[in-house]
């Protein structure tokens, strides 16, 4: 089913899908555990660390900041903590590669270190908006230079003072960056979110022994707390699992089971959406590993039908929209899907509205693009040539949708899956029984 050339993959139609699949460790949790382990007193051992390129970029940046990190067998890292505000000045600019989370979270840490760091990344990252993190960190006392509010950032760190920050856009990266700066600041830093976002920074701070107060949309962290090295286990990434959930929900007769996947309530808003699309979804929390609930997710094809996303639901499913779009084009002809209030998608790893709409049109879908979303009316897919625009989630979404087409689909930029899910195409082949 799949021929991979330098950077393209070809997916052929699949009549069936099913099985059991473990997904790579959660990307959001991996970044945070590595960074907090670097700031802790003593050694941390983290298992289930994401094998993706984004999380490798975080490790490379931390090493350049003087942190000793040993990568043991797959997914296990041993980090020698340097203590809060204990990082060393890097000798060269830091490279966050494709990872917005690396750049925004590390900015909060670097703002409190009294040296200058330049941090940038690839062409995609260089287009992404950073004023949202520059502004609060500047108010805390750091000086940050950037052209047009975009990477690379030159961060002149210093002793920080606490602030109250009310971000305009819901963003866990911004909340996390400000809280990490707050941990190292004088006083108590508060973030009041416009809508709830994933709470991994709060949970990770607690896992490393810090006190964090959460009340409604407000999170507060007192500066001057120490962190302790820990042994931590990271569950699978629900944002990777969701592509298999979409495959199961859209393929007649399919059932896919994903064990030990993260089921943090700030990440599971996509599950009721899958149910609205007619799938049978069973998610059972089996353990709570260091503040992060995890369990088995089972998704079964049932009665696929039209579904929509309301604007208020968007922040809770922001990374899952490409997979939901893939499911939408797999629905029986005449069924539909629409999402509005999702303009944030335009400033992700790609402009996810334009690139998604173009790719789906190229395989024969009927899609209308809006400034802040898109609408799909399902009809039989032909397959064709699509461009993932270097975006891992689009490459995976196109691959899932392509399994329902009548002809083959070639995906340019398919190697981008390595950003979060290096073995994705091998698992797709296995789950669809393709040669
Ligand atoms: C993330 C937060 C989200 C998400 C990204 C990971 C995180 O970004 O899209 O993939 O780990 O904090 P924003 O904070 O920009 O919404």
CSV table of C-alpha atoms and ligand atoms in Angstrom, one decimal:
chain,number,residue,atom,x,y,z
A,1,UNK,CA,0.0,0.0,0.0
A,2,UNK,CA,2.8,2.3,0.6
A,3,UNK,CA,5.9,3.2,-1.5
A,4,UNK,CA,8.1,5.8,0.2
A,5,UNK,CA,10.5,7.8,-1.9
A,6,UNK,CA,12.7,10.5,-0.5
A,7,UNK,CA,9.9,12.6,0.9
A,8,UNK,CA,6.7,11.2,-0.5
A,9,UNK,CA,4.5,8.2,0.5
A,10,UNK,CA,1.9,6.5,-1.6
A,11,UNK,CA,-1.2,5.2,0.1
A,12,UNK,CA,-3.5,2.8,-1.7
A,13,UNK,CA,-7.2,2.2,-0.8
A,14,UNK,CA,-7.8,-0.2,2.1
A,15,UNK,CA,-10.9,-2.3,2.5
A,16,UNK,CA,-10.4,-3.0,6.2
A,17,UNK,CA,-8.7,-1.7,9.3
A,18,UNK,CA,-8.4,-3.0,12.8
A,19,UNK,CA,-6.1,-4.2,15.6
A,20,UNK,CA,-4.2,-2.9,18.6
A,21,UNK,CA,-1.6,-0.2,18.4
A,22,UNK,CA,0.6,1.6,20.9
A,23,UNK,CA,1.2,5.2,20.1
A,24,UNK,CA,4.4,7.2,20.8
A,25,UNK,CA,4.8,9.0,24.1
A,26,UNK,CA,2.9,12.3,24.5
A,27,UNK,CA,4.7,15.2,22.9
A,28,UNK,CA,3.4,17.9,25.2
A,29,UNK,CA,4.2,16.0,28.3
A,30,UNK,CA,7.6,14.9,27.0
A,31,UNK,CA,8.7,18.6,26.5
A,32,UNK,CA,7.6,19.6,30.0
A,33,UNK,CA,9.2,16.6,31.8
A,34,UNK,CA,12.5,17.1,30.0
A,35,UNK,CA,12.6,20.8,30.8
A,36,UNK,CA,11.5,20.4,34.5
A,37,UNK,CA,13.9,17.6,34.9
A,38,UNK,CA,16.7,20.0,33.7
A,39,UNK,CA,15.6,22.5,36.4
A,40,UNK,CA,15.2,20.0,39.2
A,41,UNK,CA,17.7,19.1,42.0
A,42,UNK,CA,19.0,15.6,41.3
A,43,UNK,CA,18.5,13.1,38.6
A,44,UNK,CA,15.3,12.2,36.8
A,45,UNK,CA,14.5,9.1,34.8
A,46,UNK,CA,11.7,9.5,32.3
A,47,UNK,CA,10.3,6.6,30.3
A,48,UNK,CA,7.9,6.8,27.3
A,49,UNK,CA,9.6,9.9,26.1
A,50,UNK,CA,8.3,10.9,22.6
A,51,UNK,CA,10.6,9.6,19.8
A,52,UNK,CA,9.5,12.5,17.6
A,53,UNK,CA,11.8,15.2,16.2
A,54,UNK,CA,10.1,18.0,18.2
A,55,UNK,CA,11.0,16.4,21.5
A,56,UNK,CA,14.5,15.6,20.2
A,57,UNK,CA,14.9,19.3,19.6
A,58,UNK,CA,14.0,20.0,23.2
A,59,UNK,CA,16.7,17.6,24.4
A,60,UNK,CA,19.3,19.2,22.0
A,61,UNK,CA,18.5,22.7,23.3
A,62,UNK,CA,18.8,21.5,26.9
A,63,UNK,CA,22.1,19.9,26.2
A,64,UNK,CA,23.3,23.1,24.7
A,65,UNK,CA,22.3,24.8,28.0
A,66,UNK,CA,24.7,22.5,29.9
A,67,UNK,CA,22.3,19.7,30.9
A,68,UNK,CA,23.6,16.2,30.8
A,69,UNK,CA,21.0,13.8,29.3
A,70,UNK,CA,21.6,10.2,28.6
A,71,UNK,CA,19.2,8.4,26.2
A,72,UNK,CA,19.0,4.8,27.3
A,73,UNK,CA,16.9,2.2,25.5
A,74,UNK,CA,14.1,3.6,23.3
A,75,UNK,CA,12.1,6.1,25.1
A,76,UNK,CA,14.1,6.3,28.4
A,77,UNK,CA,16.1,9.4,29.2
A,78,UNK,CA,18.1,10.2,32.3
A,79,UNK,CA,18.5,13.9,33.0
A,80,UNK,CA,20.9,15.4,35.5
A,81,UNK,CA,19.1,18.4,36.9
A,82,UNK,CA,21.0,21.7,37.3
A,83,UNK,CA,18.5,23.3,39.7
A,84,UNK,CA,16.1,26.2,39.1
A,85,UNK,CA,18.0,29.1,37.3
A,86,UNK,CA,20.9,26.7,37.0
A,87,UNK,CA,21.3,26.4,33.2
A,88,UNK,CA,24.6,27.5,31.5
A,89,UNK,CA,24.9,30.0,28.6
A,90,UNK,CA,24.9,28.2,25.3
A,91,UNK,CA,27.9,28.7,22.9
A,92,UNK,CA,25.7,28.9,19.8
A,93,UNK,CA,22.1,29.8,18.9
A,94,UNK,CA,19.6,27.1,20.0
A,95,UNK,CA,17.6,25.3,17.3
A,96,UNK,CA,14.0,24.4,18.2
A,97,UNK,CA,13.6,22.9,14.6
A,98,UNK,CA,9.8,22.7,13.9
A,99,UNK,CA,8.7,22.9,17.5
A,100,UNK,CA,6.7,25.9,18.7
A,101,UNK,CA,6.3,24.2,22.2
A,102,UNK,CA,10.1,24.0,22.6
A,103,UNK,CA,10.5,27.7,21.6
A,104,UNK,CA,7.7,29.1,23.7
A,105,UNK,CA,8.3,27.0,26.9
A,106,UNK,CA,12.1,27.5,26.8
A,107,UNK,CA,11.7,31.2,26.3
A,108,UNK,CA,10.0,31.3,29.7
A,109,UNK,CA,12.9,29.4,31.3
A,110,UNK,CA,15.6,31.4,29.5
A,111,UNK,CA,14.0,34.8,30.4
A,112,UNK,CA,15.1,34.1,34.1
A,113,UNK,CA,18.7,33.2,33.3
A,114,UNK,CA,21.2,36.1,33.3
A,115,UNK,CA,22.7,35.5,29.9
A,116,UNK,CA,21.7,36.0,26.3
A,117,UNK,CA,20.3,33.2,24.2
A,118,UNK,CA,19.3,33.2,20.5
A,119,UNK,CA,16.6,30.6,19.8
A,120,UNK,CA,15.1,29.9,16.3
A,121,UNK,CA,14.1,27.0,14.2
A,122,UNK,CA,13.1,25.9,10.7
A,123,UNK,CA,11.3,27.9,8.0
A,124,UNK,CA,7.9,27.0,9.5
A,125,UNK,CA,8.8,28.1,13.0
A,126,UNK,CA,10.2,31.3,11.6
A,127,UNK,CA,6.7,32.2,10.4
A,128,UNK,CA,5.0,31.6,13.8
A,129,UNK,CA,3.8,34.4,16.0
A,130,UNK,CA,5.8,35.0,19.2
A,131,UNK,CA,4.5,38.4,20.5
A,132,UNK,CA,2.1,36.4,22.6
A,133,UNK,CA,5.1,35.1,24.7
A,134,UNK,CA,7.5,38.1,24.2
A,135,UNK,CA,5.0,40.5,25.7
A,136,UNK,CA,4.4,38.8,29.1
A,137,UNK,CA,8.1,37.9,29.5
A,138,UNK,CA,9.1,41.5,28.8
A,139,UNK,CA,6.7,42.7,31.5
A,140,UNK,CA,8.4,40.3,33.9
A,141,UNK,CA,11.7,42.1,33.2
A,142,UNK,CA,13.4,40.2,30.3
A,143,UNK,CA,14.5,41.9,27.1
A,144,UNK,CA,13.6,40.0,24.0
A,145,UNK,CA,14.6,41.1,20.4
A,146,UNK,CA,12.7,39.7,17.4
A,147,UNK,CA,12.0,41.0,14.0
A,148,UNK,CA,8.2,41.4,13.4
A,149,UNK,CA,7.5,39.3,16.6
A,150,UNK,CA,8.8,36.1,14.9
A,151,UNK,CA,11.7,33.8,15.5
A,152,UNK,CA,14.6,33.8,16.0
A,153,UNK,CA,14.3,35.4,19.4
A,154,UNK,CA,17.2,36.9,21.2
A,155,UNK,CA,16.5,36.6,24.9
A,156,UNK,CA,18.4,38.7,27.4
A,157,UNK,CA,17.5,37.0,30.7
A,158,UNK,CA,17.5,38.6,34.1
A,159,UNK,CA,15.9,38.4,37.6
A,160,UNK,CA,12.1,38.4,36.9
A,161,UNK,CA,9.2,39.8,38.8
A,162,UNK,CA,5.8,38.1,39.0
A,163,UNK,CA,2.9,39.3,36.8
A,164,UNK,CA,-0.7,38.6,36.2
A,165,UNK,CA,-1.3,37.7,32.6
A,166,UNK,CA,-4.5,37.3,30.7
A,167,UNK,CA,-3.6,36.0,27.2
A,168,UNK,CA,-5.8,37.1,24.3
A,169,UNK,CA,-5.7,33.7,22.6
A,170,UNK,CA,-6.1,30.4,24.5
A,171,UNK,CA,-2.6,28.8,24.4
A,172,UNK,CA,-1.1,26.2,26.6
A,173,UNK,CA,2.3,27.1,25.3
A,174,UNK,CA,2.0,30.7,26.4
A,175,UNK,CA,0.5,29.7,29.7
A,176,UNK,CA,3.3,27.2,30.2
A,177,UNK,CA,6.0,29.7,29.2
A,178,UNK,CA,4.7,32.3,31.7
A,179,UNK,CA,4.3,29.7,34.5
A,180,UNK,CA,7.9,28.4,34.0
A,181,UNK,CA,9.1,32.0,34.1
A,182,UNK,CA,6.9,32.5,37.2
A,183,UNK,CA,8.5,29.6,39.0
A,184,UNK,CA,11.8,31.5,38.7
A,185,UNK,CA,10.4,35.0,39.5
A,186,UNK,CA,10.0,37.1,42.6
A,187,UNK,CA,6.4,36.8,43.8
A,188,UNK,CA,3.4,34.9,42.6
A,189,UNK,CA,2.7,34.8,38.9
A,190,UNK,CA,-0.9,34.3,37.7
A,191,UNK,CA,-2.3,33.3,34.3
A,192,UNK,CA,-6.0,33.8,33.6
A,193,UNK,CA,-7.0,32.0,30.4
A,194,UNK,CA,-9.7,33.1,28.0
A,195,UNK,CA,-10.7,29.4,27.7
A,196,UNK,CA,-9.3,26.2,29.2
A,197,UNK,CA,-6.2,24.7,27.5
A,198,UNK,CA,-4.2,21.5,28.2
A,199,UNK,CA,-2.9,21.6,31.8
A,200,UNK,CA,0.3,19.6,31.4
A,201,UNK,CA,2.6,22.4,32.7
A,202,UNK,CA,0.5,22.6,35.9
A,203,UNK,CA,0.5,18.8,36.4
A,204,UNK,CA,4.2,18.5,35.5
A,205,UNK,CA,5.2,21.2,38.0
A,206,UNK,CA,3.3,19.2,40.7
A,207,UNK,CA,4.9,16.0,39.6
A,208,UNK,CA,8.3,17.6,40.2
A,209,UNK,CA,7.2,18.7,43.7
A,210,UNK,CA,6.1,22.4,43.1
A,211,UNK,CA,2.9,23.9,44.4
A,212,UNK,CA,0.5,25.2,41.8
A,213,UNK,CA,-2.9,26.7,42.6
A,214,UNK,CA,-5.7,26.3,40.0
A,215,UNK,CA,-9.1,28.1,40.4
A,216,UNK,CA,-11.4,28.1,37.4
A,217,UNK,CA,-9.5,29.7,34.5
A,218,UNK,CA,-6.8,31.1,36.9
A,219,UNK,CA,-3.4,29.3,37.6
A,220,UNK,CA,-0.9,30.7,40.1
A,221,UNK,CA,2.6,29.6,40.8
A,222,UNK,CA,4.9,31.1,43.5
A,223,UNK,CA,8.5,31.9,42.6
A,224,UNK,CA,11.4,30.5,44.5
A,225,UNK,CA,10.2,26.9,44.8
A,226,UNK,CA,12.7,24.1,44.2
A,227,UNK,CA,11.9,21.0,42.0
A,228,UNK,CA,13.1,17.5,42.9
A,229,UNK,CA,14.3,14.8,40.4
A,230,UNK,CA,11.7,12.1,39.8
A,231,UNK,CA,11.0,8.8,38.0
A,232,UNK,CA,8.2,9.4,35.6
A,233,UNK,CA,6.4,7.5,32.9
A,234,UNK,CA,4.8,9.2,29.9
A,235,UNK,CA,1.6,7.7,28.4
A,236,UNK,CA,0.9,7.6,24.6
A,237,UNK,CA,-0.1,10.7,22.7
A,238,UNK,CA,-3.8,11.0,22.3
A,239,UNK,CA,-3.2,13.4,19.4
A,240,UNK,CA,-1.4,10.6,17.6
A,241,UNK,CA,-4.0,8.0,18.6
A,242,UNK,CA,-6.7,10.2,17.1
A,243,UNK,CA,-5.6,9.3,13.6
A,244,UNK,CA,-6.3,5.6,14.3
A,245,UNK,CA,-9.6,6.6,15.9
A,246,UNK,CA,-10.5,8.4,12.7
A,247,UNK,CA,-9.4,5.4,10.7
A,248,UNK,CA,-11.6,3.1,12.8
A,249,UNK,CA,-14.6,5.5,12.8
A,250,UNK,CA,-14.5,5.9,9.0
A,251,UNK,CA,-13.8,2.3,7.8
A,252,UNK,CA,-16.7,-0.2,7.7
A,253,UNK,CA,-16.3,-3.0,10.2
A,254,UNK,CA,-13.2,-1.5,11.8
A,255,UNK,CA,-12.3,-1.6,15.5
A,256,UNK,CA,-9.0,-0.3,16.8
A,257,UNK,CA,-7.7,-0.5,20.4
A,258,UNK,CA,-4.9,1.8,21.8
A,259,UNK,CA,-3.5,0.8,25.2
A,260,UNK,CA,-1.8,3.2,27.6
A,261,UNK,CA,-2.8,6.4,26.0
A,262,UNK,CA,-3.0,9.7,27.8
A,263,UNK,CA,-6.6,10.5,28.9
A,264,UNK,CA,-6.0,13.9,30.6
A,265,UNK,CA,-9.5,15.6,30.6
A,266,UNK,CA,-8.0,18.7,29.0
A,267,UNK,CA,-7.1,16.5,25.9
A,268,UNK,CA,-10.1,14.2,25.6
A,269,UNK,CA,-12.7,16.7,24.2
A,270,UNK,CA,-12.3,15.0,20.8
A,271,UNK,CA,-13.9,11.8,22.1
A,272,UNK,CA,-17.5,13.1,22.4
A,273,UNK,CA,-16.9,14.6,18.9
A,274,UNK,CA,-16.1,11.1,17.5
A,275,UNK,CA,-19.3,9.8,19.2
A,276,UNK,CA,-21.3,12.6,17.5
A,277,UNK,CA,-19.8,11.4,14.2
A,278,UNK,CA,-21.4,8.0,14.9
A,279,UNK,CA,-18.4,6.0,16.2
A,280,UNK,CA,-18.5,3.8,19.3
A,281,UNK,CA,-15.8,5.2,21.6
A,282,UNK,CA,-14.7,3.6,24.9
A,283,UNK,CA,-12.1,5.3,27.0
A,284,UNK,CA,-11.2,3.9,30.3
A,285,UNK,CA,-8.8,5.5,32.7
A,286,UNK,CA,-6.7,2.6,34.2
A,287,UNK,CA,-4.0,4.5,36.0
A,288,UNK,CA,-2.9,7.9,36.9
A,289,UNK,CA,0.8,8.1,36.3
A,290,UNK,CA,2.3,11.2,38.0
A,291,UNK,CA,-0.8,13.3,37.7
A,292,UNK,CA,-1.5,12.3,34.1
A,293,UNK,CA,-4.4,9.8,33.7
A,294,UNK,CA,-3.9,7.1,31.1
A,295,UNK,CA,-5.8,4.1,29.9
A,296,UNK,CA,-7.2,2.2,26.9
A,297,UNK,CA,-9.0,3.8,24.0
A,298,UNK,CA,-11.2,1.7,21.8
A,299,UNK,CA,-13.0,3.0,18.7
A,300,UNK,CA,-15.4,1.1,16.6
A,301,UNK,CA,-17.1,1.9,13.3
A,302,UNK,CA,-20.8,2.2,13.9
A,303,UNK,CA,-23.2,4.6,12.1
A,304,UNK,CA,-21.1,7.4,10.5
A,305,UNK,CA,-23.0,10.7,10.2
A,306,UNK,CA,-22.7,14.4,9.9
A,307,UNK,CA,-21.1,16.3,12.7
A,308,UNK,CA,-19.9,19.9,13.5
A,309,UNK,CA,-17.5,21.7,15.8
A,310,UNK,CA,-18.7,24.7,17.7
A,311,UNK,CA,-16.3,27.6,18.0
A,312,UNK,CA,-16.1,27.2,21.8
A,313,UNK,CA,-15.0,23.6,21.3
A,314,UNK,CA,-12.0,24.5,19.1
A,315,UNK,CA,-9.3,25.2,21.8
A,316,UNK,CA,-10.0,21.7,23.3
A,317,UNK,CA,-9.5,19.9,20.0
A,318,UNK,CA,-7.1,22.2,18.2
A,319,UNK,CA,-4.5,19.5,17.3
A,320,UNK,CA,-7.2,17.0,16.3
A,321,UNK,CA,-9.0,19.0,13.6
A,322,UNK,CA,-6.9,17.5,10.8
A,323,UNK,CA,-7.9,14.0,11.9
A,324,UNK,CA,-11.5,15.1,12.2
A,325,UNK,CA,-11.4,16.5,8.7
A,326,UNK,CA,-10.0,13.1,7.5
A,327,UNK,CA,-12.9,11.3,9.2
A,328,UNK,CA,-15.4,13.8,7.6
A,329,UNK,CA,-14.3,13.0,4.1
A,330,UNK,CA,-14.6,9.3,4.8
A,331,UNK,CA,-18.3,9.7,5.8
A,332,UNK,CA,-21.0,8.3,3.5
A,333,UNK,CA,-21.8,10.6,0.6
A,334,UNK,CA,-24.0,13.6,1.5
A,335,UNK,CA,-22.9,13.7,5.2
A,336,UNK,CA,-21.1,16.9,6.3
A,337,UNK,CA,-18.8,18.5,8.7
A,338,UNK,CA,-18.0,22.2,9.5
A,339,UNK,CA,-15.8,24.1,11.9
A,340,UNK,CA,-15.7,27.9,12.5
A,341,UNK,CA,-13.8,30.0,15.1
A,342,UNK,CA,-10.5,28.1,14.3
A,343,UNK,CA,-8.3,30.9,12.8
A,344,UNK,CA,-5.5,29.7,15.2
A,345,UNK,CA,-5.1,26.8,12.7
A,346,UNK,CA,-3.5,29.3,10.3
A,347,UNK,CA,-0.5,29.8,12.6
A,348,UNK,CA,0.3,26.2,13.4
A,349,UNK,CA,3.1,24.1,11.7
A,350,UNK,CA,1.5,25.2,8.4
A,351,UNK,CA,-1.5,27.3,7.5
A,352,UNK,CA,-3.7,24.3,8.4
A,353,UNK,CA,-6.8,25.7,6.9
A,354,UNK,CA,-5.5,26.4,3.4
A,355,UNK,CA,-3.2,23.4,3.3
A,356,UNK,CA,-5.8,21.0,4.6
A,357,UNK,CA,-8.5,22.3,2.2
A,358,UNK,CA,-6.1,22.1,-0.8
A,359,UNK,CA,-5.0,18.6,0.0
A,360,UNK,CA,-8.6,17.3,0.5
A,361,UNK,CA,-9.7,19.0,-2.7
A,362,UNK,CA,-6.8,17.2,-4.5
A,363,UNK,CA,-8.1,13.8,-3.5
A,364,UNK,CA,-11.6,14.6,-4.7
A,365,UNK,CA,-13.3,15.9,-1.6
A,366,UNK,CA,-15.8,18.7,-1.6
A,367,UNK,CA,-14.5,21.4,0.7
A,368,UNK,CA,-15.2,25.1,1.2
A,369,UNK,CA,-12.6,27.3,2.9
A,370,UNK,CA,-13.5,30.1,5.4
A,371,UNK,CA,-11.2,32.6,7.0
A,372,UNK,CA,-11.7,30.8,10.3
A,373,UNK,CA,-12.5,27.3,9.3
A,374,UNK,CA,-13.9,25.1,6.5
A,375,UNK,CA,-16.9,22.9,5.6
A,376,UNK,CA,-16.9,19.5,4.0
A,377,UNK,CA,-19.7,17.7,2.2
A,378,UNK,CA,-18.7,14.1,1.7
A,379,UNK,CA,-18.6,12.4,-1.7
A,380,UNK,CA,-16.5,9.5,-3.0
A,381,UNK,CA,-12.8,10.2,-3.0
A,382,UNK,CA,-10.6,9.7,-6.1
A,383,UNK,CA,-7.1,9.9,-4.6
A,384,UNK,CA,-4.4,12.0,-6.2
A,385,UNK,CA,-1.4,14.1,-5.4
A,386,UNK,CA,-1.3,16.1,-2.1
A,387,UNK,CA,1.2,18.3,-0.4
A,388,UNK,CA,1.5,17.9,3.4
A,389,UNK,CA,3.2,21.4,3.5
A,390,UNK,CA,5.8,19.9,5.8
A,391,UNK,CA,3.2,19.5,8.5
A,392,UNK,CA,3.1,16.2,10.4
A,393,UNK,CA,-0.6,16.3,11.3
A,394,UNK,CA,-1.6,17.0,7.7
A,395,UNK,CA,0.6,14.1,6.3
A,396,UNK,CA,-1.2,11.8,8.7
A,397,UNK,CA,-4.7,13.2,8.0
A,398,UNK,CA,-4.2,12.8,4.2
A,399,UNK,CA,-2.9,9.2,4.7
A,400,UNK,CA,-6.0,8.2,6.7
A,401,UNK,CA,-8.4,9.9,4.3
A,402,UNK,CA,-6.6,8.2,1.3
A,403,UNK,CA,-7.4,4.7,2.6
A,404,UNK,CA,-11.1,5.4,1.6
A,405,UNK,CA,-10.3,6.7,-2.0
A,406,UNK,CA,-10.9,4.6,-5.1
A,407,UNK,CA,-7.3,5.3,-6.4
A,408,UNK,CA,-3.9,5.8,-4.9
A,409,UNK,CA,-2.7,9.0,-3.2
A,410,UNK,CA,0.8,10.3,-3.2
A,411,UNK,CA,1.6,12.5,-0.2
A,412,UNK,CA,4.5,15.0,-0.7
A,413,UNK,CA,6.3,15.9,2.5
A,414,UNK,CA,5.3,12.6,4.2
A,415,UNK,CA,8.5,12.4,6.1
A,416,UNK,CA,7.2,15.2,8.3
A,417,UNK,CA,5.3,12.5,10.3
A,418,UNK,CA,8.7,12.1,12.2
A,419,UNK,CA,7.9,15.3,14.0
A,420,UNK,CA,5.6,13.4,16.3
A,421,UNK,CA,5.1,9.9,15.0
A,422,UNK,CA,8.1,8.3,13.3
A,423,UNK,CA,6.6,4.8,12.7
A,424,UNK,CA,3.2,6.1,11.4
A,425,UNK,CA,3.3,4.7,7.9
A,426,UNK,CA,4.5,1.2,9.1
A,427,UNK,CA,1.6,1.1,11.6
A,428,UNK,CA,-0.9,2.2,8.9
A,429,UNK,CA,0.3,-0.6,6.7
A,430,UNK,CA,-0.1,-3.1,9.6
A,431,UNK,CA,-3.5,-1.9,10.7
A,432,UNK,CA,-5.0,-1.9,7.2
A,433,UNK,CA,-3.3,-5.3,6.3
A,434,UNK,CA,-1.8,-3.7,3.2
A,435,UNK,CA,1.2,-5.2,1.5
B,1,LIG,C1,0.8,22.6,22.9
B,1,LIG,C2,-0.2,23.5,22.8
B,1,LIG,C3,-1.0,23.8,21.6
B,1,LIG,C4,-0.9,22.7,20.6
B,1,LIG,C5,0.5,22.2,20.4
B,1,LIG,C6,1.1,21.7,21.7
B,1,LIG,C7,1.5,22.4,24.1
B,1,LIG,O1,-0.5,25.0,21.0
B,1,LIG,O2,-1.4,23.1,19.4
B,1,LIG,O3,0.6,21.2,19.5
B,1,LIG,O4,2.2,21.4,24.3
B,1,LIG,O5,1.4,23.2,25.0
B,1,LIG,P1,-0.9,26.5,21.4
B,1,LIG,O6,-0.4,26.7,22.8
B,1,LIG,O7,-0.3,27.4,20.4
B,1,LIG,O8,-2.4,26.5,21.3
